[in-house]
XYZ file of N, CA and C in Angstrom:
849
model
N -39.336 -30.008 -32.843
C -39.410 -29.804 -34.334
C -40.812 -29.368 -34.688
N -40.934 -28.486 -35.632
C -42.211 -28.051 -36.102
C -42.899 -29.185 -36.859
N -44.246 -29.107 -37.047
C -44.955 -30.164 -37.750
C -45.068 -29.816 -39.247
N -44.344 -28.834 -39.746
C -44.440 -28.509 -41.153
C -43.870 -29.543 -42.045
N -44.118 -29.434 -43.334
C -43.596 -30.358 -44.280
C -42.108 -30.215 -44.359
N -41.362 -31.317 -44.250
C -39.884 -31.272 -44.412
C -39.528 -30.559 -45.721
N -38.471 -29.753 -45.631
C -38.041 -29.057 -46.752
C -38.589 -27.607 -46.826
N -39.613 -27.321 -46.009
C -40.183 -25.996 -45.951
C -39.386 -25.140 -44.969
N -39.636 -23.820 -45.029
C -38.853 -22.894 -44.240
C -38.989 -23.074 -42.753
N -40.119 -23.621 -42.301
C -40.335 -23.740 -40.840
C -39.757 -25.015 -40.256
N -39.075 -25.849 -41.017
C -38.499 -27.025 -40.473
C -37.444 -26.693 -39.456
N -37.500 -27.394 -38.303
C -36.496 -27.044 -37.237
C -36.219 -28.247 -36.402
N -34.979 -28.498 -36.143
C -34.556 -29.593 -35.286
C -34.399 -29.066 -33.882
N -34.903 -29.810 -32.908
C -34.618 -29.436 -31.518
C -33.190 -29.683 -31.254
N -32.705 -29.071 -30.153
C -31.317 -29.233 -29.763
C -30.961 -30.739 -29.611
N -31.864 -31.508 -29.058
C -31.649 -32.956 -28.835
C -31.577 -33.672 -30.179
N -32.520 -33.321 -31.121
C -32.515 -33.979 -32.416
C -31.255 -33.619 -33.200
N -30.802 -32.392 -33.194
C -29.619 -31.982 -33.818
C -28.416 -32.736 -33.297
N -28.335 -32.886 -31.998
C -27.227 -33.615 -31.370
C -27.252 -35.083 -31.798
N -28.396 -35.702 -31.928
C -28.479 -37.080 -32.363
C -28.049 -37.254 -33.774
N -28.399 -36.334 -34.639
C -27.982 -36.431 -36.054
C -26.493 -36.196 -36.119
N -25.968 -35.207 -35.415
C -24.550 -34.895 -35.448
C -23.708 -36.053 -34.911
N -24.213 -36.711 -33.865
C -23.484 -37.874 -33.300
C -23.570 -39.025 -34.305
N -24.667 -39.246 -34.996
C -24.728 -40.276 -35.998
C -23.653 -40.036 -37.101
N -23.561 -38.819 -37.596
C -22.639 -38.474 -38.631
C -21.185 -38.610 -38.147
N -20.929 -38.141 -36.947
C -19.588 -38.215 -36.370
C -19.120 -39.681 -36.265
N -19.978 -40.521 -35.717
C -19.596 -41.940 -35.526
C -19.281 -42.620 -36.826
N -19.907 -42.222 -37.894
C -19.719 -42.875 -39.191
C -18.728 -42.217 -40.114
N -18.442 -40.946 -39.901
C -17.514 -40.231 -40.784
C -16.363 -39.579 -40.100
N -16.474 -39.355 -38.805
C -15.439 -38.547 -38.078
C -15.611 -37.062 -38.274
N -16.573 -36.642 -39.070
C -16.792 -35.203 -39.321
C -17.610 -34.558 -38.208
N -17.185 -33.360 -37.785
C -17.791 -32.650 -36.712
C -18.767 -31.604 -37.245
N -20.005 -31.746 -36.811
C -21.019 -30.732 -37.092
C -21.526 -30.164 -35.753
N -22.616 -29.497 -35.647
C -23.091 -28.967 -34.392
C -23.924 -27.749 -34.624
N -24.100 -26.964 -33.567
C -24.993 -25.822 -33.623
C -24.541 -24.798 -34.664
N -23.303 -24.591 -34.906
C -22.852 -23.693 -35.917
C -23.199 -24.148 -37.336
N -23.454 -25.417 -37.507
C -23.819 -25.967 -38.827
C -25.307 -26.311 -38.832
N -26.101 -25.773 -37.906
C -27.512 -26.132 -37.806
C -28.199 -25.987 -39.110
N -28.119 -24.845 -39.782
C -28.861 -24.609 -41.026
C -28.477 -25.608 -42.034
N -27.166 -25.859 -42.184
C -26.671 -26.850 -43.191
C -27.266 -28.189 -42.945
N -27.277 -28.658 -41.682
C -27.749 -29.979 -41.345
C -29.297 -30.015 -41.526
N -29.992 -29.027 -41.078
C -31.440 -28.976 -41.136
C -31.932 -29.118 -42.577
N -31.264 -28.441 -43.492
C -31.667 -28.449 -44.894
C -31.499 -29.870 -45.475
N -30.429 -30.551 -45.074
C -30.175 -31.856 -45.628
C -31.034 -32.936 -44.991
N -31.267 -32.770 -43.690
C -32.218 -33.700 -43.039
C -33.612 -33.541 -43.629
N -34.015 -32.286 -43.758
C -35.355 -32.019 -44.305
C -35.515 -32.613 -45.718
N -34.461 -32.500 -46.531
C -34.539 -33.083 -47.868
C -34.675 -34.603 -47.830
N -33.931 -35.225 -46.935
C -33.985 -36.707 -46.823
C -35.331 -37.149 -46.194
N -35.873 -36.353 -45.329
C -37.170 -36.753 -44.790
C -38.278 -36.589 -45.888
N -38.165 -35.583 -46.662
C -39.074 -35.406 -47.748
C -38.966 -36.545 -48.786
N -37.712 -36.948 -49.063
C -37.503 -38.030 -50.019
C -38.110 -39.327 -49.482
N -38.217 -39.496 -48.171
C -38.738 -40.699 -47.557
C -40.218 -40.547 -47.183
N -40.794 -39.346 -47.436
C -42.236 -39.144 -47.238
C -42.634 -39.152 -45.764
N -41.770 -38.601 -44.890
C -42.128 -38.551 -43.442
C -41.952 -37.163 -42.889
N -42.874 -36.780 -41.974
C -42.728 -35.487 -41.295
C -42.308 -35.695 -39.856
N -42.047 -36.917 -39.417
C -41.714 -37.255 -38.089
C -40.144 -37.502 -37.997
N -39.449 -36.628 -37.264
C -38.056 -36.838 -37.123
C -37.777 -38.166 -36.395
N -38.561 -38.482 -35.396
C -38.360 -39.711 -34.633
C -38.421 -40.935 -35.555
N -39.438 -40.915 -36.461
C -39.576 -41.968 -37.412
C -38.334 -42.016 -38.361
N -37.964 -40.830 -38.846
C -36.829 -40.763 -39.800
C -35.554 -41.267 -39.089
N -35.316 -40.876 -37.900
C -34.087 -41.317 -37.212
C -34.025 -42.796 -37.005
N -35.207 -43.367 -36.758
C -35.263 -44.853 -36.668
C -34.895 -45.485 -37.993
N -35.464 -44.914 -39.069
C -35.120 -45.406 -40.412
C -33.654 -45.258 -40.712
N -33.088 -44.121 -40.291
C -31.659 -43.856 -40.526
C -30.809 -44.915 -39.890
N -31.138 -45.337 -38.656
C -30.336 -46.278 -37.937
C -30.520 -47.709 -38.475
N -31.734 -47.987 -38.999
C -32.081 -49.330 -39.397
C -31.724 -49.636 -40.847
N -31.575 -48.565 -41.672
C -31.439 -48.764 -43.107
C -30.103 -48.227 -43.545
N -29.059 -49.076 -43.834
C -27.732 -48.559 -44.226
C -27.811 -47.667 -45.465
N -28.727 -47.979 -46.380
C -28.846 -47.152 -47.578
C -29.191 -45.703 -47.263
N -30.094 -45.536 -46.281
C -30.483 -44.165 -45.891
C -29.321 -43.478 -45.195
N -28.608 -44.266 -44.378
C -27.412 -43.670 -43.747
C -26.419 -43.197 -44.780
N -26.231 -43.987 -45.795
C -25.319 -43.531 -46.921
C -25.867 -42.327 -47.653
N -27.164 -42.281 -47.826
C -27.769 -41.100 -48.507
C -27.603 -39.810 -47.722
N -27.743 -39.891 -46.384
C -27.556 -38.689 -45.585
C -26.084 -38.313 -45.529
N -25.182 -39.266 -45.432
C -23.748 -39.000 -45.489
C -23.399 -38.298 -46.804
N -23.876 -38.854 -47.926
C -23.667 -38.236 -49.228
C -24.152 -36.774 -49.262
N -25.298 -36.498 -48.616
C -25.827 -35.188 -48.617
C -25.025 -34.170 -47.751
N -24.308 -34.731 -46.809
C -23.644 -33.829 -45.824
C -22.100 -33.715 -46.048
N -21.575 -34.509 -46.953
C -20.122 -34.384 -47.237
C -19.866 -33.200 -48.204
N -18.664 -32.673 -48.085
C -18.264 -31.521 -48.895
C -17.408 -31.986 -50.053
N -17.758 -31.575 -51.276
C -17.047 -32.054 -52.466
C -16.615 -30.921 -53.347
N -16.094 -29.876 -52.724
C -15.627 -28.679 -53.496
C -14.233 -28.891 -53.929
N -13.947 -29.048 -55.227
C -12.576 -29.198 -55.673
C -12.525 -28.810 -57.131
N -11.311 -28.915 -57.702
C -11.102 -28.588 -59.113
C -9.789 -29.203 -59.571
N -9.541 -29.255 -60.825
C -8.264 -29.813 -61.351
C -7.082 -28.946 -61.039
N -5.960 -29.626 -60.760
C -4.681 -28.994 -60.403
C -4.758 -28.119 -59.180
N -5.621 -28.464 -58.245
C -5.719 -27.795 -56.978
C -4.350 -28.024 -56.227
N -3.881 -26.954 -55.653
C -2.590 -27.026 -54.923
C -1.554 -27.791 -55.720
N -1.384 -27.286 -56.969
C -0.466 -27.984 -57.895
C 0.993 -27.986 -57.513
N 1.367 -27.166 -56.473
C 2.725 -27.231 -55.994
C 3.054 -28.624 -55.456
N 1.992 -29.293 -54.881
C 2.242 -30.640 -54.395
C 2.390 -31.642 -55.560
N 1.707 -31.374 -56.612
C 1.885 -32.245 -57.839
C 3.298 -32.082 -58.360
N 3.816 -30.863 -58.343
C 5.193 -30.638 -58.792
C 6.185 -31.329 -57.866
N 5.884 -31.317 -56.593
C 6.719 -31.980 -55.605
C 6.689 -33.504 -55.870
N 5.515 -34.009 -56.224
C 5.334 -35.412 -56.528
C 6.312 -35.832 -57.608
N 6.256 -35.081 -58.752
C 7.066 -35.473 -59.901
C 8.590 -35.133 -59.765
N 8.853 -34.003 -59.075
C 10.262 -33.577 -58.962
C 11.034 -34.272 -57.861
N 10.310 -34.582 -56.717
C 11.055 -34.982 -55.521
C 10.626 -36.355 -54.991
N 9.300 -36.543 -54.784
C 8.823 -37.759 -54.124
C 9.005 -39.007 -54.935
N 8.590 -38.992 -56.230
C 8.757 -40.223 -57.069
C 10.257 -40.480 -57.350
N 11.021 -39.522 -57.644
C 12.470 -39.826 -57.828
C 13.126 -40.505 -56.600
N 12.714 -40.096 -55.418
C 13.235 -40.745 -54.223
C 12.690 -42.149 -54.052
N 11.370 -42.277 -54.340
C 10.736 -43.624 -54.128
C 11.196 -44.697 -55.102
N 11.621 -44.320 -56.313
C 11.984 -45.302 -57.291
C 13.479 -45.747 -57.201
N 14.197 -45.168 -56.265
C 15.607 -45.508 -56.163
C 15.829 -47.013 -55.914
N 14.888 -47.591 -55.206
C 15.003 -49.026 -54.874
C 14.054 -49.852 -55.686
N 13.580 -49.302 -56.813
C 12.706 -50.041 -57.673
C 13.332 -50.219 -59.114
N 12.906 -51.225 -59.761
C 13.366 -51.459 -61.096
C 12.303 -51.029 -62.097
N 12.673 -50.652 -63.317
C 11.703 -50.337 -64.331
C 10.647 -51.416 -64.414
N 9.395 -50.979 -64.525
C 8.292 -51.939 -64.542
C 7.677 -52.249 -63.170
N 8.347 -51.864 -62.150
C 7.784 -52.097 -60.766
C 6.592 -51.190 -60.539
N 5.776 -51.587 -59.623
C 4.531 -50.873 -59.336
C 4.717 -49.699 -58.400
N 4.156 -48.589 -58.643
C 4.114 -47.410 -57.751
C 2.662 -47.061 -57.500
N 2.191 -47.160 -56.260
C 0.795 -46.929 -55.988
C 0.603 -45.526 -55.342
N -0.374 -44.802 -55.851
C -0.744 -43.473 -55.370
C -2.245 -43.505 -55.062
N -2.596 -42.961 -53.858
C -3.977 -43.016 -53.365
C -4.450 -41.607 -53.101
N -5.585 -41.302 -53.734
C -6.255 -40.019 -53.477
C -7.468 -40.352 -52.600
N -7.448 -39.950 -51.336
C -8.478 -40.271 -50.355
C -8.660 -39.212 -49.364
N -9.752 -38.377 -49.436
C -10.907 -38.557 -50.323
C -10.631 -38.009 -51.703
N -11.283 -38.554 -52.676
C -11.062 -38.162 -54.078
C -12.178 -37.286 -54.601
N -13.238 -37.074 -53.840
C -14.377 -36.287 -54.252
C -14.909 -36.776 -55.574
N -15.192 -35.884 -56.491
C -15.807 -36.275 -57.766
C -14.721 -36.551 -58.849
N -13.524 -36.836 -58.411
C -12.504 -37.322 -59.311
C -11.425 -36.378 -59.810
N -11.624 -35.086 -59.536
C -10.655 -34.112 -60.025
C -9.266 -34.380 -59.529
N -9.073 -34.823 -58.298
C -7.738 -35.050 -57.775
C -7.047 -36.240 -58.366
N -7.589 -37.438 -58.344
C -6.851 -38.564 -59.009
C -6.615 -38.356 -60.498
N -7.546 -37.730 -61.199
C -7.319 -37.455 -62.571
C -6.229 -36.387 -62.755
N -6.184 -35.423 -61.818
C -5.123 -34.405 -61.853
C -3.724 -35.061 -61.705
N -3.654 -36.023 -60.782
C -2.389 -36.722 -60.579
C -1.983 -37.448 -61.850
N -2.895 -38.106 -62.490
C -2.592 -38.795 -63.745
C -2.126 -37.881 -64.830
N -2.936 -36.812 -65.004
C -2.588 -35.780 -66.017
C -1.225 -35.171 -65.758
N -0.954 -34.770 -64.533
C 0.305 -34.159 -64.162
C 1.447 -35.080 -64.498
N 1.376 -36.313 -64.098
C 2.474 -37.293 -64.359
C 2.697 -37.486 -65.830
N 1.569 -37.620 -66.575
C 1.717 -37.839 -68.037
C 2.396 -36.639 -68.693
N 2.161 -35.457 -68.169
C 2.751 -34.269 -68.797
C 4.096 -33.861 -68.192
N 4.444 -34.350 -67.020
C 5.582 -33.740 -66.305
C 6.563 -34.725 -65.732
N 6.260 -36.003 -65.706
C 7.245 -36.972 -65.219
C 7.733 -37.859 -66.393
N 8.925 -37.674 -66.733
C 9.516 -38.314 -67.966
C 9.569 -39.847 -67.808
N 9.498 -40.360 -66.600
C 9.606 -41.794 -66.316
C 8.241 -42.480 -66.165
N 7.175 -41.726 -66.464
C 5.839 -42.223 -66.188
C 5.550 -43.540 -66.911
N 6.163 -43.742 -68.097
C 5.918 -45.018 -68.832
C 6.895 -46.120 -68.379
N 7.913 -45.773 -67.577
C 8.857 -46.779 -67.195
C 8.408 -47.636 -65.998
N 7.400 -47.097 -65.292
C 6.936 -47.824 -64.065
C 5.442 -48.057 -64.196
N 4.997 -49.042 -63.421
C 3.589 -49.387 -63.388
C 2.897 -48.515 -62.376
N 2.443 -47.333 -62.758
C 1.842 -46.375 -61.836
C 0.361 -46.726 -61.684
N -0.041 -47.039 -60.483
C -1.423 -47.327 -60.171
C -2.041 -46.190 -59.311
N -3.036 -45.526 -59.788
C -3.677 -44.449 -59.024
C -5.094 -44.937 -58.615
N -5.347 -44.786 -57.318
C -6.612 -45.185 -56.759
C -7.306 -43.986 -56.169
N -8.576 -43.804 -56.465
C -9.337 -42.732 -55.870
C -10.444 -43.321 -54.937
N -10.527 -42.823 -53.729
C -11.520 -43.342 -52.793
C -12.246 -42.212 -52.088
N -13.479 -42.454 -51.717
C -14.297 -41.507 -50.995
C -15.381 -42.206 -50.208
N -15.889 -41.560 -49.177
C -16.967 -42.146 -48.436
C -18.313 -41.843 -49.119
N -18.324 -40.872 -50.019
C -19.566 -40.375 -50.699
C -19.735 -41.198 -52.011
N -20.776 -42.018 -52.048
C -21.009 -42.889 -53.197
C -21.413 -41.990 -54.434
N -22.076 -40.889 -54.210
C -22.454 -40.060 -55.303
C -21.187 -39.383 -55.945
N -20.246 -39.026 -55.096
C -18.995 -38.461 -55.605
C -18.283 -39.502 -56.419
N -18.184 -40.751 -55.959
C -17.536 -41.780 -56.709
C -18.203 -42.013 -58.044
N -19.540 -41.947 -58.126
C -20.263 -42.103 -59.365
C -19.913 -40.965 -60.304
N -19.767 -39.762 -59.771
C -19.400 -38.622 -60.632
C -17.950 -38.780 -61.126
N -17.072 -39.317 -60.311
C -15.693 -39.543 -60.720
C -15.642 -40.575 -61.834
N -16.444 -41.628 -61.723
C -16.491 -42.681 -62.734
C -17.002 -42.113 -64.042
N -17.961 -41.171 -63.973
C -18.507 -40.549 -65.246
C -17.415 -39.686 -65.909
N -16.641 -38.944 -65.044
C -15.540 -38.190 -65.609
C -15.893 -37.033 -66.427
N -17.033 -36.353 -66.109
C -17.494 -35.243 -66.906
C -17.487 -33.999 -66.057
N -16.976 -32.896 -66.560
C -16.730 -31.697 -65.754
C -17.073 -30.405 -66.515
N -17.406 -29.403 -65.755
C -17.739 -28.090 -66.271
C -16.535 -27.170 -66.286
N -16.794 -25.973 -66.771
C -15.697 -24.949 -66.989
C -14.998 -24.642 -65.673
N -15.731 -24.543 -64.567
C -15.110 -24.089 -63.297
C -14.072 -25.159 -62.841
N -14.421 -26.418 -62.899
C -13.560 -27.479 -62.472
C -12.298 -27.549 -63.353
N -12.449 -27.195 -64.584
C -11.356 -27.306 -65.596
C -10.497 -26.057 -65.801
N -10.899 -24.976 -65.102
C -10.340 -23.667 -65.402
C -8.826 -23.540 -65.308
N -8.172 -24.386 -64.422
C -6.739 -24.302 -64.219
C -5.950 -25.145 -65.157
N -6.609 -25.947 -65.980
C -5.872 -26.804 -66.863
C -5.407 -26.073 -68.118
N -4.156 -26.277 -68.572
C -3.657 -25.665 -69.797
C -4.488 -26.114 -70.979
N -4.599 -25.245 -71.970
C -5.408 -25.610 -73.176
C -4.943 -26.905 -73.840
N -3.644 -27.115 -74.053
C -3.226 -28.389 -74.671
C -3.636 -29.625 -73.870
N -3.658 -29.523 -72.551
C -4.099 -30.653 -71.737
C -5.571 -30.939 -71.963
N -6.369 -29.891 -71.976
C -7.776 -29.986 -72.252
C -8.021 -30.670 -73.619
N -7.297 -30.207 -74.644
C -7.514 -30.723 -75.974
C -7.039 -32.167 -76.068
N -6.006 -32.560 -75.358
C -5.449 -33.916 -75.487
C -6.219 -34.950 -74.732
N -6.812 -34.566 -73.568
C -7.370 -35.596 -72.700
C -8.862 -35.474 -72.418
N -9.518 -34.501 -73.035
C -10.898 -34.319 -72.798
C -11.661 -34.170 -74.099
N -12.885 -34.691 -74.146
C -13.771 -34.553 -75.274
C -14.970 -33.698 -74.900
N -15.349 -32.733 -75.724
C -16.555 -31.926 -75.424
C -17.802 -32.800 -75.382
N -18.723 -32.472 -74.465
C -19.997 -33.227 -74.395
C -21.164 -32.240 -74.725
N -21.624 -31.511 -73.741
C -22.717 -30.630 -73.953
C -22.693 -29.550 -72.893
N -23.326 -28.419 -73.169
C -23.451 -27.299 -72.224
C -22.090 -26.983 -71.614
N -21.079 -26.779 -72.417
C -19.746 -26.390 -72.045
C -19.092 -27.337 -71.070
N -19.418 -28.624 -71.175
C -18.802 -29.648 -70.333
C -17.906 -30.528 -71.157
N -16.935 -31.155 -70.473
C -16.009 -32.007 -71.145
C -15.862 -33.339 -70.380
N -15.571 -34.387 -71.114
C -15.383 -35.716 -70.454
C -14.002 -36.212 -70.748
N -13.388 -36.804 -69.687
C -12.032 -37.369 -69.838
C -12.096 -38.525 -70.828
N -11.033 -38.601 -71.639
C -11.017 -39.693 -72.575
C -11.012 -41.055 -71.940
N -11.572 -42.026 -72.558
C -11.819 -43.331 -71.964
C -10.557 -43.996 -71.377
N -9.484 -43.934 -72.162
C -8.240 -44.577 -71.743
C -7.752 -44.047 -70.381
N -7.852 -42.734 -70.211
C -7.435 -42.171 -68.904
C -8.442 -42.423 -67.806
N -9.708 -42.308 -68.158
C -10.765 -42.521 -67.117
C -10.717 -43.967 -66.637
N -10.477 -44.907 -67.500
C -10.452 -46.299 -67.158
C -9.180 -46.722 -66.445
N -8.165 -45.825 -66.458
C -6.877 -46.192 -65.844
C -6.909 -45.902 -64.331
N -7.906 -45.164 -63.863
C -8.008 -44.827 -62.424
C -8.966 -45.843 -61.772
N -8.528 -46.436 -60.695
C -9.385 -47.347 -59.914
C -10.128 -46.489 -58.868
N -11.451 -46.718 -58.792
C -12.269 -46.018 -57.806
C -12.930 -46.967 -56.832
N -12.954 -46.649 -55.580
C -13.519 -47.549 -54.583
C -13.912 -46.750 -53.331
N -14.927 -47.224 -52.579
C -15.276 -46.531 -51.320
C -14.311 -46.761 -50.231
N -14.120 -45.765 -49.394
C -13.257 -45.880 -48.225
C -13.677 -44.840 -47.187
N -13.568 -45.234 -45.926
C -13.944 -44.408 -44.790
C -12.683 -44.205 -43.942
N -12.215 -43.011 -43.854
C -10.925 -42.731 -43.134
C -10.959 -43.261 -41.725
N -12.076 -43.314 -41.058
C -12.024 -43.715 -39.671
C -12.465 -45.187 -39.469
N -12.626 -45.930 -40.546
C -12.964 -47.307 -40.549
C -11.721 -48.187 -40.862
N -11.202 -48.919 -39.945
C -9.963 -49.655 -40.162
C -10.074 -50.665 -41.349
N -11.201 -51.407 -41.385
C -11.320 -52.407 -42.351
C -11.368 -51.847 -43.799
N -12.154 -50.766 -43.968
C -12.308 -50.201 -45.322
C -10.995 -49.573 -45.769
N -10.159 -49.088 -44.857
C -8.867 -48.591 -45.222
C -7.885 -49.685 -45.509
N -7.754 -50.670 -44.598
C -6.818 -51.751 -44.785
C -7.053 -52.559 -46.024
N -8.295 -52.608 -46.467
C -8.600 -53.417 -47.663
C -8.013 -52.915 -48.942
N -7.483 -51.723 -48.916
C -6.870 -51.159 -50.156
C -5.387 -51.461 -50.294
N -4.831 -52.070 -49.292
C -3.394 -52.322 -49.378
C -2.578 -51.138 -48.986
N -1.273 -51.131 -49.454
C -0.360 -50.032 -49.082
C 0.070 -49.273 -50.356
N 0.452 -48.020 -50.080
C 0.751 -47.071 -51.141
C 2.065 -46.397 -50.879
N 2.732 -45.954 -52.000
C 3.942 -45.140 -51.889
C 3.595 -43.699 -51.533
N 2.481 -43.169 -52.067
C 2.064 -41.827 -51.827
C 0.594 -41.740 -51.594
N 0.159 -40.999 -50.574
C -1.220 -40.784 -50.308
C -1.520 -39.258 -50.286
N -2.469 -38.837 -51.031
C -3.001 -37.431 -50.963
C -4.304 -37.481 -50.171
N -4.287 -36.867 -49.018
C -5.428 -36.782 -48.110
C -5.572 -35.294 -47.723
N -6.189 -34.536 -48.600
C -6.166 -33.082 -48.484
C -7.527 -32.504 -48.137
N -7.476 -31.572 -47.197
C -8.628 -30.707 -46.847
C -9.866 -31.529 -46.343
N -9.587 -32.541 -45.603
C -10.659 -33.274 -44.918
C -10.504 -33.341 -43.418
N -9.227 -33.429 -42.970
C -8.982 -33.517 -41.522
C -9.413 -32.282 -40.750
N -9.564 -31.182 -41.504
C -10.041 -29.927 -40.861
C -11.509 -30.079 -40.379
N -12.202 -31.046 -40.881
C -13.612 -31.225 -40.484
C -13.720 -32.234 -39.375
N -12.560 -32.833 -38.860
C -12.588 -33.754 -37.791
C -12.170 -33.145 -36.493
N -12.551 -33.757 -35.367
C -12.052 -33.348 -34.073
C -10.749 -34.089 -33.846
N -10.049 -33.813 -32.704
C -8.740 -34.380 -32.477
C -8.781 -35.916 -32.384
N -9.827 -36.457 -31.750
C -9.943 -37.919 -31.613
C -10.085 -38.570 -32.975
N -10.924 -38.034 -33.816
C -11.134 -38.625 -35.126
C -9.921 -38.470 -36.010
N -9.202 -37.282 -35.847
C -7.987 -37.097 -36.669
C -6.944 -38.163 -36.310
N -6.761 -38.457 -35.048
C -5.817 -39.458 -34.574
C -6.117 -40.811 -35.243
N -7.418 -41.182 -35.214
C -7.819 -42.452 -35.785
C -7.520 -42.461 -37.294
N -7.959 -41.392 -37.992
C -7.708 -41.368 -39.465
C -6.234 -41.381 -39.814
N -5.429 -40.604 -39.074
C -4.058 -40.533 -39.378
C -3.316 -41.907 -39.103
N -3.803 -42.600 -38.055
C -3.280 -43.925 -37.770
C -3.540 -44.847 -38.923
N -4.701 -44.768 -39.513
C -5.054 -45.630 -40.659
C -4.233 -45.225 -41.901
N -3.994 -43.954 -42.063
C -3.175 -43.453 -43.204
C -1.755 -43.939 -43.005
N -1.233 -43.900 -41.802
C 0.119 -44.371 -41.541
C 0.237 -45.812 -41.947
N -0.751 -46.640 -41.515
C -0.720 -48.067 -41.837
C -0.818 -48.320 -43.338
N -1.441 -47.398 -44.022
C -1.635 -47.589 -45.504
C -0.489 -47.212 -46.345
N 0.607 -46.658 -45.700
C 1.824 -46.258 -46.438
C 2.882 -47.367 -46.288
N 3.615 -47.579 -47.345
C 4.790 -48.434 -47.258
C 5.842 -47.683 -46.440
N 6.763 -48.363 -45.778
C 7.878 -47.665 -45.086
C 8.590 -46.756 -46.114
N 8.755 -45.492 -45.699
C 9.336 -44.543 -46.629
C 8.319 -43.809 -47.490
N 7.047 -44.203 -47.414
C 6.007 -43.571 -48.213
C 5.674 -42.216 -47.718
N 4.988 -41.409 -48.582
C 4.723 -40.022 -48.272
C 3.220 -39.732 -48.178
N 2.859 -38.848 -47.237
C 1.458 -38.364 -47.046
C 1.427 -36.878 -47.334
N 0.556 -36.465 -48.234
C 0.365 -35.077 -48.566
C -0.973 -34.595 -48.003
N -0.926 -33.647 -47.057
C -2.107 -33.041 -46.496
C -2.374 -31.723 -47.195
N -3.561 -31.079 -46.883
C -3.901 -29.764 -47.441
C -3.044 -28.725 -46.785
N -2.936 -27.549 -47.458
C -1.992 -26.506 -47.046
C -2.344 -25.949 -45.676
N -3.629 -26.077 -45.223
C -4.014 -25.540 -43.932
C -3.929 -26.635 -42.812
N -3.506 -27.802 -43.207
C -3.496 -28.913 -42.222
C -2.083 -29.207 -41.775
N -1.958 -29.694 -40.546
C -0.707 -29.963 -39.949
C -0.770 -31.238 -39.066
N 0.299 -31.964 -39.031
C 0.360 -33.173 -38.177
C 0.841 -32.868 -36.770
N 1.178 -31.610 -36.476
C 1.881 -31.296 -35.240
C 1.069 -31.654 -33.967
N -0.201 -31.578 -33.994
C -1.024 -31.901 -32.819
C -1.727 -33.263 -32.927
N -1.401 -34.012 -33.993
C -2.131 -35.256 -34.230
C -1.244 -36.447 -33.963
N -0.041 -36.494 -34.566
C 0.798 -37.710 -34.464
C 2.268 -37.348 -34.635
N 3.130 -38.042 -33.873
C 4.529 -37.892 -34.029
C 5.174 -39.025 -34.762
N 4.343 -39.866 -35.371
C 4.842 -41.077 -36.046
C 5.498 -40.720 -37.390
N 5.162 -39.592 -37.948
C 5.706 -39.232 -39.259
C 6.882 -38.319 -39.140
N 7.702 -38.293 -40.185
C 8.824 -37.349 -40.277
C 8.405 -36.246 -41.255
N 8.555 -35.058 -40.796
C 8.227 -33.865 -41.705
C 9.382 -33.706 -42.684
N 9.065 -33.690 -43.971
C 10.093 -33.522 -45.034
C 9.743 -32.163 -45.728
N 10.757 -31.356 -45.903
C 10.655 -30.096 -46.578
C 11.307 -30.137 -47.900
N 10.514 -29.992 -48.974
C 11.013 -29.986 -50.363
C 10.834 -28.554 -50.909
N 11.480 -28.267 -52.000
C 11.339 -26.903 -52.581
C 9.893 -26.439 -52.842
N 9.043 -27.398 -53.210
C 7.646 -27.004 -53.594
C 6.645 -27.276 -52.456
N 6.966 -28.136 -51.509
C 5.915 -28.466 -50.535
C 6.540 -29.202 -49.300
N 5.833 -29.123 -48.212
C 6.178 -29.940 -47.022
C 5.236 -31.141 -47.019
N 5.789 -32.306 -46.833
C 5.036 -33.514 -46.786
C 5.464 -34.347 -45.577
N 4.676 -35.415 -45.282
C 4.949 -36.248 -44.112
C 5.338 -37.658 -44.651
N 6.388 -38.172 -43.998
C 6.882 -39.486 -44.488
C 6.825 -40.497 -43.348
N 6.397 -41.701 -43.750
C 6.472 -42.827 -42.802
C 7.927 -43.301 -42.721
N 8.540 -43.332 -41.537
C 9.937 -43.746 -41.455
C 10.178 -45.108 -42.061
N 11.374 -45.207 -42.591
C 11.766 -46.497 -43.214
C 11.990 -47.595 -42.150
């Protein structure tokens, strides 16, 4: 590594240092980085070294391993939080048209239905689920619908709790939805109304950590979209095993449109609905 100030253009990780950082991230998140992501990782490591006032990678790596807060800060810097409201809304339609009607067959009015968005990023997905059900599921008030949003990134969870978004994140929402559930703040941003924001439970969770997953209990539906693509096969198997355990028998798992269970696990049943294909834990 060069001796330049971290954050400057000449900052460079040796192959060994890059491997150590990538191994650290993999063991804690399941996400795969490497030489192809060198620039991405170098920028974030440089920023963290600058924040800690050190130019020595060896010193920084020691700090990283010894200080859980710094480990969390680096993970926050390296996770991807690109999302927006009503993303892949065909799955939301499937939720209201097919999944929930099937799930409530053995429930009585007032019974609890739990839905988990994991990872939830900065909140767009769990809030989208709530908005969609309020607008499109006529039985939404007949059942105790609990929506939980979880993420490994503490900064993302803080943003979700704040519930404030810009035009890009909100661009797919119909005008009446924006007017009914959001209040203008400043600089073309809007904040979700308090009643809706406070109805979503937010908590940290790590897909490859059994304890942090099991601590959330079981759910009827889990949305885990566009994260397994960043894992290798071994980490995917671990994550999917934890997701399986987090579903009630007969519960549904919704993955991203580019993701498939075919090479990961045969524990699920593939269900094909008019709007989407989802995976079901056998009854």
